[in-house]
Amino acid sequence: MYAAQQLYYNGRVQEATSGKIFTTVDPATAKPIAEVHAASERDIDSAIASAQAAFPSWSQTPPLVRSRILLKAVSLLRERNDEIAKVETHDTGKPFSETSTVDVVTGADVLEYFANLVASGGLNGETTQLRPDAWIYTKKEALGVCVGIGAWNYPIQIALWKSAPCLAAGNCMIYKPSEVTPLHGQILAKIYAEAGVPPGVFNIIHGDGAVGGYLTKHPGISKVSFTGQVSTGQKVAASAAGGMKYVTMELGGKSPLIILPDTELENAVDGAMMANFFSTGQVCTNGTRVFVPRSMKSAFEKRLVEKMEYIRSLEPMDPNSNFGPLVSETHYKKVLSYMQHGVEVDKASLLYGGYSKPKAIPRGYEQGFWVQPTVFTNCTDSMKITTEEIFGPVLCILPYKTIPEAIERANKSKLGLAAGVFGKDLNQCHEVISKLQAGITWVNTWGESPAEMSVGGWKQSGVGVENGRRGLNAWVREKSTLVEGGGAVGTVFAKL
Ligand code: NAD
């Protein structure tokens, strides 16, 4: 068991006053691992007040000085990588082989990127010479107190992807972790404090959707950056719009992966597996609709089934484990119901896995939320399993005849988060990518999302981007100033 999780604001741990306590569970065992104290509205008001008090000084701190502090936090994150990864494994169920190489690492990378960006002129504006004696200059200014609301699939990474550009740009943040995976909150707040981030600049508030809802409509908040489901994002954006708050929405997907006929079979299978089974399929950008040329279908299916045997559900801390349980009982039931629907109602052909209990659950972990990695084939575009986000390890093969047909079908979705193409002819790959309606795209690879790459969804998958240079602009507002240097003020009111 971990210590009870309280709130963190004004530079220290603070006791929640709502009296509401919930537990967080290790999904590998289904056993509770910590009690979490939810914030009351009074607690949230106090946290926001502490952030408002910190804002004038933090926003006026030179970017180079803010950068130095944030880079110290990067070092602390890297020094404690394995310790934090272990907590993330207990909280999310993801194998340690993943959390120790991806979750903390990609979060620290983004913090380093934004710290370096603001230290090297990333917040500079533009100057324009309008006339010989008149200039326009622009400035990028911090927004104020911002809210970050996270999903449960990459807890500390999401907290860092939001807080890094937010703090680097001079804002303060109230961060609400998902109630399903809250353990990283205190850890990150304490690391920021140890690095020298002043009290009130980064704060943690725990609670469910009601706490999130109170935060998004609070008049003291300038921006809401949200990661989660489309349906929740719609509520959050609507609530923020009432106060004309800036928003960034990182939402769900149902992304297409197109395998072109000239793709090497091994690459096609490896790409499709990475796009579906990493993190037990709980990745927003997963390529769950796999378009396979009819000519390649049987060879692809044969090799895929062989390689499915390389998926190993071992004890989560075992370095050889590469497939954990699903994150919670609620999510487990949701994913199983989609698998069942695929078999019984959609009538897709079940090629591998299914909704029965997996045989290979590690000893002592039988009560956890383990599922079988599952492949459906002969899928069609109108099935529920090919239209709705499952957010689990369910790969759907959609056979196609011509490339234009595959592109058209790939775009037939309300969502537009990610898309990808595999093929030998790079010109053809670029042409296909240019026609796909998605904000994040890959050629001959899947899933890598480095700090340098701006990522954000099209259509209902989101608003705005995170990371890359454009990611910083999401945390500032611009001021334009016209300066007249000509002496006399131009006026039409000088004489009768
Ligand atoms: P969710 O929408 O259920 O919850 C996300 C967060 O919103 C939680 O912290 C929750 O407490 C909070 N919340 C719930 N109701 C709220 C309300 N009315 N107002 C404010 N906050 C509220 O999502 P989830 O199940 O935690 O996460 C899975 C989803 O996240 C998937 O759809 C996945 O695709 C998406 N996701 C997207 C990205 C991306 O970058 N696009 C990344 C990771 C996950």
Coordinates of C-alpha atoms and ligand atoms in Angstrom, one line a residue, residues 149-154 158 161 176-180 207-214 216 226-233 235-236 249-253 283-285 331 389 391 417 440 455 457 461 466, ligand 1:
I149 CA -6.9 17.4 -16.7
G150 CA -5.4 14.0 -17.4
A151 CA -6.5 10.6 -18.7
W152 CA -5.3 7.3 -17.0
N153 CA -3.2 5.7 -19.8
Y154 CA 0.0 7.7 -19.6
I158 CA 0.4 13.5 -19.7
W161 CA 3.2 17.2 -21.5
K176 CA -6.1 17.0 -11.9
P177 CA -4.9 13.5 -12.5
S178 CA -7.4 10.9 -13.6
E179 CA -9.0 9.4 -10.5
V180 CA -8.1 6.0 -11.9
G207 CA -11.2 14.0 -7.6
D208 CA -13.6 12.8 -10.3
G209 CA -15.5 14.5 -13.1
A210 CA -17.3 16.8 -10.6
V211 CA -14.0 18.2 -9.5
G212 CA -12.9 18.5 -13.1
G213 CA -16.2 20.3 -13.9
Y214 CA -15.8 22.8 -11.1
T216 CA -13.3 24.1 -16.0
F226 CA -7.7 18.3 -21.4
T227 CA -6.9 14.7 -22.4
G228 CA -9.6 12.1 -22.4
Q229 CA -12.7 10.8 -24.2
V230 CA -14.5 12.8 -26.9
S231 CA -17.7 12.8 -24.9
T232 CA -16.0 14.3 -21.9
G233 CA -14.0 16.7 -24.0
K235 CA -18.5 18.9 -22.0
V236 CA -15.2 20.4 -20.9
M249 CA -8.4 19.1 -26.4
E250 CA -6.5 15.8 -26.8
L251 CA -9.3 13.2 -27.4
G252 CA -9.9 9.8 -28.7
G253 CA -9.3 8.1 -32.1
V283 CA -3.0 4.2 -26.6
C284 CA -5.1 7.1 -28.0
T285 CA -3.3 7.0 -31.4
H331 CA -12.6 -0.5 -18.6
E389 CA -13.0 3.6 -30.0
F391 CA -9.2 1.5 -26.3
L417 CA -6.4 11.6 -34.4
I440 CA -0.7 12.8 -36.4
V455 CA 0.6 16.2 -32.0
G457 CA -6.3 15.5 -33.5
S461 CA -10.3 14.0 -32.0
E466 CA 0.9 19.5 -27.7
Ligands
NAD1 P1 -12.3 10.4 -19.5 O1 -12.8 11.4 -20.5 O2 -13.2 9.5 -18.9 O3 -11.6 11.2 -18.3 C1 -10.5 12.1 -18.5 C2 -10.4 13.0 -17.4 O4 -11.6 13.9 -17.4 C3 -10.4 12.4 -16.0 O5 -9.4 13.1 -15.2 C4 -11.8 12.7 -15.4 O6 -11.9 12.7 -14.0 C5 -12.1 14.0 -16.1 N1 -13.5 14.3 -16.2 C6 -14.6 13.5 -16.3 N2 -15.7 14.2 -16.5 C7 -15.3 15.5 -16.5 C8 -16.0 16.8 -16.6 N3 -17.4 16.8 -16.8 N4 -15.4 17.9 -16.5 C9 -14.0 17.9 -16.4 N5 -13.3 16.8 -16.3 C10 -14.0 15.6 -16.3 O7 -11.1 9.7 -20.3 P2 -10.3 8.4 -19.8 O8 -11.1 7.2 -19.9 O9 -9.6 8.7 -18.5 O10 -9.1 8.3 -20.9 C11 -9.2 7.6 -22.1 C12 -9.5 8.5 -23.3 O11 -8.5 9.4 -23.4 C13 -9.5 7.7 -24.6 O12 -10.6 8.2 -25.3 C14 -8.2 8.1 -25.3 O13 -8.2 8.1 -26.7 C15 -8.0 9.5 -24.7 N6 -6.6 10.0 -24.8 C16 -6.3 10.9 -25.8 C17 -5.0 11.3 -25.9 C18 -4.5 12.3 -26.9 O14 -3.4 12.8 -26.9 N7 -5.4 12.6 -27.9 C19 -4.0 10.8 -25.0 C20 -4.4 9.8 -24.1 C21 -5.7 9.4 -24.0

